[in-house]
Tab-separated table of C-alpha atoms in Angstrom:
chain	number	residue	atom	x	y	z
A	14	MET	CA	-31.980	-4.441	0.982
A	15	LYS	CA	-34.835	-3.413	3.260
A	16	ILE	CA	-35.003	-2.046	6.798
A	17	ILE	CA	-37.909	-3.139	8.982
A	18	TYR	CA	-39.208	-1.611	12.186
A	19	GLN	CA	-42.365	-1.810	14.241
A	20	THR	CA	-44.945	0.978	14.306
A	21	THR	CA	-48.092	1.363	16.375
A	22	ASP	CA	-50.071	0.197	13.341
A	23	GLY	CA	-47.871	-2.665	12.168
A	24	ILE	CA	-44.625	-2.854	10.256
A	25	ALA	CA	-42.788	-0.161	8.330
A	26	VAL	CA	-40.444	-1.162	5.510
A	27	ILE	CA	-37.713	1.250	4.420
A	28	THR	CA	-36.262	1.024	0.912
A	29	PRO	CA	-32.977	2.940	0.558
A	30	ALA	CA	-32.741	5.182	-2.501
A	31	PRO	CA	-30.437	3.547	-5.058
A	32	ASN	CA	-28.225	6.607	-5.538
A	33	CYS	CA	-27.976	7.549	-1.869
A	34	PRO	CA	-24.343	7.474	-0.730
A	35	LEU	CA	-25.239	6.315	2.785
A	36	THR	CA	-24.699	2.716	3.815
A	37	ASP	CA	-27.762	0.708	4.763
A	38	ALA	CA	-26.743	0.954	8.417
A	39	GLN	CA	-26.401	4.735	8.140
A	40	THR	CA	-29.774	4.991	6.396
A	41	ALA	CA	-31.354	2.851	9.101
A	42	ALA	CA	-29.904	4.944	11.894
A	43	LYS	CA	-31.103	8.145	10.209
A	44	ASP	CA	-34.524	7.136	8.872
A	45	VAL	CA	-35.813	4.736	11.531
A	46	PRO	CA	-37.623	6.781	14.212
A	47	THR	CA	-35.549	7.589	17.265
A	48	GLY	CA	-35.513	4.703	19.708
A	49	SER	CA	-37.186	2.169	17.398
A	50	ALA	CA	-35.399	-1.137	16.939
A	51	TYR	CA	-34.854	-2.295	13.385
A	52	LYS	CA	-33.689	-5.216	11.298
A	53	ILE	CA	-31.889	-5.072	7.948
A	54	VAL	CA	-33.114	-7.832	5.605
A	55	GLU	CA	-32.815	-8.988	2.024
A	56	ASP	CA	-35.544	-7.866	-0.386
A	57	SER	CA	-36.840	-11.436	-0.554
A	58	TYR	CA	-37.620	-11.333	3.174
A	59	VAL	CA	-40.538	-8.960	2.512
A	60	PRO	CA	-43.629	-10.674	1.025
A	61	SER	CA	-44.309	-9.712	-2.588
A	62	ASP	CA	-48.044	-10.338	-2.098
A	63	ARG	CA	-49.349	-7.186	-0.458
A	64	THR	CA	-52.985	-8.276	-0.233
A	65	PHE	CA	-52.788	-8.347	3.546
A	66	ARG	CA	-50.086	-5.681	3.893
A	67	ASN	CA	-51.575	-4.149	7.009
A	68	ALA	CA	-51.556	-7.524	8.777
A	69	TRP	CA	-47.798	-8.021	8.496
A	70	ALA	CA	-46.159	-8.582	11.860
A	71	ILE	CA	-42.737	-9.365	13.280
A	72	GLU	CA	-41.518	-10.442	16.681
A	73	ALA	CA	-39.806	-7.617	18.536
A	74	SER	CA	-37.042	-10.067	19.429
A	75	GLU	CA	-36.055	-10.212	15.726
A	76	LEU	CA	-35.333	-6.483	15.499
A	77	THR	CA	-31.733	-6.818	16.553
A	78	ASP	CA	-29.671	-4.781	14.070
A	79	GLY	CA	-29.835	-1.431	15.825
A	80	VAL	CA	-31.973	1.423	17.041
A	81	GLY	CA	-32.921	4.588	15.173
A	82	ASP	CA	-30.984	7.721	16.116
B	7	MET	CA	-26.855	43.637	-19.336
B	8	SER	CA	-24.094	41.195	-20.132
B	9	THR	CA	-24.401	37.652	-21.359
B	10	ILE	CA	-22.425	34.649	-20.188
B	11	LYS	CA	-22.102	31.768	-22.611
B	12	VAL	CA	-20.612	28.621	-21.198
B	13	GLY	CA	-20.742	24.959	-22.108
B	14	THR	CA	-20.159	23.538	-18.637
B	15	LEU	CA	-20.443	25.106	-15.218
B	16	LEU	CA	-18.610	23.357	-12.387
B	17	ALA	CA	-18.101	24.035	-8.703
B	18	ALA	CA	-14.778	25.533	-7.638
B	19	ASP	CA	-13.297	22.110	-6.892
B	20	GLY	CA	-13.833	21.029	-10.513
B	21	SER	CA	-15.868	18.034	-9.434
B	22	THR	CA	-18.853	16.969	-11.474
B	23	THR	CA	-20.604	15.838	-8.295
B	24	THR	CA	-20.291	19.044	-6.278
B	25	GLN	CA	-22.998	21.436	-7.362
B	26	PRO	CA	-21.987	25.005	-8.167
B	27	SER	CA	-23.799	27.446	-5.905
B	28	ILE	CA	-26.015	30.019	-7.585
B	29	PRO	CA	-27.695	31.616	-4.572
B	30	ALA	CA	-30.178	33.695	-6.523
B	31	LEU	CA	-31.546	30.575	-8.216
B	32	GLU	CA	-31.459	28.023	-5.414
B	33	THR	CA	-35.039	28.618	-4.310
B	34	ARG	CA	-36.167	27.794	-7.839
B	35	MET	CA	-34.431	24.441	-7.932
B	36	ALA	CA	-35.735	21.176	-6.549
B	37	LYS	CA	-34.288	20.265	-3.168
B	38	ALA	CA	-35.469	16.700	-3.585
B	39	TRP	CA	-37.544	14.513	-5.861
B	40	VAL	CA	-38.409	10.867	-6.101
B	41	ASN	CA	-40.259	8.435	-8.337
B	42	PHE	CA	-41.153	5.159	-6.660
B	43	ASN	CA	-43.369	2.122	-6.995
B	44	GLY	CA	-45.632	1.879	-3.979
B	45	ASP	CA	-47.041	-1.477	-5.027
B	46	ALA	CA	-44.185	-3.824	-5.915
B	47	PHE	CA	-42.128	-1.583	-3.715
B	48	GLY	CA	-39.023	0.060	-5.144
B	49	VAL	CA	-37.402	3.459	-5.652
B	50	ARG	CA	-36.920	4.062	-9.379
B	51	SER	CA	-34.992	7.310	-9.236
B	52	SER	CA	-34.426	10.158	-6.827
B	53	TYR	CA	-32.414	13.181	-5.794
B	54	GLY	CA	-31.928	14.431	-2.246
B	55	VAL	CA	-33.759	11.405	-0.875
B	56	SER	CA	-32.160	8.809	1.380
B	57	SER	CA	-35.022	6.313	1.433
B	58	VAL	CA	-38.764	5.741	1.163
B	59	THR	CA	-40.703	4.089	3.967
B	60	ASP	CA	-43.701	1.887	3.224
B	61	LEU	CA	-45.804	2.584	6.330
B	62	SER	CA	-48.938	0.649	5.345
B	63	THR	CA	-51.275	0.281	2.391
B	64	GLY	CA	-51.165	3.535	0.433
B	65	LEU	CA	-49.140	5.394	3.037
B	66	TYR	CA	-45.508	6.318	2.390
B	67	ARG	CA	-42.812	8.470	3.964
B	68	VAL	CA	-40.089	10.048	1.845
B	69	ASN	CA	-36.938	10.661	3.918
B	70	PHE	CA	-34.659	13.510	2.854
B	71	SER	CA	-30.879	13.185	2.584
B	72	THR	CA	-30.546	16.656	4.057
B	73	ALA	CA	-33.188	18.205	6.295
B	74	GLN	CA	-35.224	21.097	4.926
B	75	PRO	CA	-34.711	24.424	6.739
B	76	ASN	CA	-38.304	24.454	8.015
B	77	ILE	CA	-41.659	22.817	7.287
B	78	ASN	CA	-42.849	25.605	5.018
B	79	TYR	CA	-41.552	23.874	1.930
B	80	CYS	CA	-43.581	23.090	-1.168
B	81	VAL	CA	-44.578	19.511	-1.950
B	82	VAL	CA	-45.948	18.471	-5.315
B	83	THR	CA	-47.128	14.890	-5.406
B	84	SER	CA	-48.875	12.715	-7.936
B	85	ALA	CA	-49.890	9.115	-8.403
B	86	GLY	CA	-51.121	7.121	-11.338
B	87	ALA	CA	-51.417	3.567	-12.514
B	88	THR	CA	-50.506	1.990	-15.822
B	89	TYR	CA	-53.855	0.416	-16.581
B	90	ALA	CA	-54.545	0.287	-20.285
B	91	ILE	CA	-57.703	1.831	-21.603
B	92	ASN	CA	-60.444	-0.782	-21.955
B	93	SER	CA	-58.616	-3.129	-19.595
B	94	SER	CA	-60.487	-4.675	-16.718
B	95	ASN	CA	-59.413	-1.675	-14.656
B	96	ALA	CA	-60.769	0.903	-17.051
B	97	GLY	CA	-63.241	3.319	-15.546
B	98	ASP	CA	-62.727	5.916	-12.898
B	99	ASN	CA	-58.963	5.820	-12.622
B	100	ARG	CA	-58.544	8.807	-10.355
B	101	TRP	CA	-55.814	8.346	-7.759
B	102	PRO	CA	-56.180	11.225	-5.305
B	103	THR	CA	-52.906	11.673	-3.500
B	104	SER	CA	-52.144	14.120	-0.760
B	105	VAL	CA	-49.631	15.074	1.891
B	106	GLN	CA	-50.487	13.660	5.285
B	107	SER	CA	-47.705	15.248	7.314
B	108	MET	CA	-44.531	17.280	6.856
B	109	ALA	CA	-41.364	17.384	8.905
B	110	THR	CA	-37.992	18.903	8.130
B	111	THR	CA	-36.558	15.408	7.654
B	112	SER	CA	-39.404	13.728	5.768
B	113	VAL	CA	-42.808	14.078	4.157
B	114	THR	CA	-45.591	11.511	4.406
B	115	THR	CA	-47.974	11.047	1.495
B	116	GLN	CA	-51.038	8.911	0.955
B	117	THR	CA	-52.650	7.476	-2.168
B	118	THR	CA	-56.290	6.552	-2.566
B	119	PHE	CA	-58.226	5.095	-5.486
B	120	ALA	CA	-61.644	6.014	-6.850
B	121	GLN	CA	-62.522	2.404	-7.652
B	122	ASN	CA	-61.740	1.458	-4.066
B	123	GLY	CA	-64.152	3.972	-2.591
B	124	TYR	CA	-61.284	6.455	-2.166
B	125	ASN	CA	-59.731	4.242	0.478
B	126	TYR	CA	-55.974	3.894	0.749
B	127	GLN	CA	-54.509	1.793	-2.031
B	128	ASN	CA	-50.962	1.086	-3.159
B	129	ASN	CA	-49.976	2.805	-6.366
B	130	GLN	CA	-47.363	1.888	-8.950
B	131	HIS	CA	-46.200	5.374	-9.957
B	132	ILE	CA	-45.817	7.916	-7.186
B	133	SER	CA	-43.776	11.081	-7.601
B	134	LEU	CA	-42.899	13.857	-5.175
B	135	LEU	CA	-41.095	17.128	-5.824
B	136	ILE	CA	-39.787	19.319	-3.006
B	137	LEU	CA	-39.021	23.029	-3.338
B	138	SER	CA	-37.783	25.060	-0.386
B	139	LEU	CA	-35.639	27.983	0.682
């Protein structure tokens, strides 16, 4: 599971630590910057080819799963 | 001077998950650590870390499970690749890594690569160790 949010430079992708007791939603609320909208996605949603990592983009309208605390 | 010999030391509740408190030693113990792959992104193992954020090429934020008491904590970070000697990537395999910013809730680190003109580059083996009061 990954958590995606928009930054001023592009997209940030959060990977929860495997032994963290928090749920993905709790991790998102805690680790996404305050006020930033996020989306929780499957790992496969994130491209495995990182050649153009800094060009990744997402529509703000897709970030519908919550907002960072 | 007396000596205590014990096979197992548990917290008062008997749990194996609740850490016993040894105040005089706590500043010598890691508050958090993590080993992650910053290329094919994944967190291999960690303690005291809730997640790792891939911010962009070679730039990562480690988020703590519990906030540090202040930003005067100690960060030890390293990065290295798994290129075999005499492989096509042999040569100057220095991966300078450094702390870009520190907050009580997270630390941001960056990795660069000698063969890439010391520009940011994703790294396969990144480790951070946090010591604090």
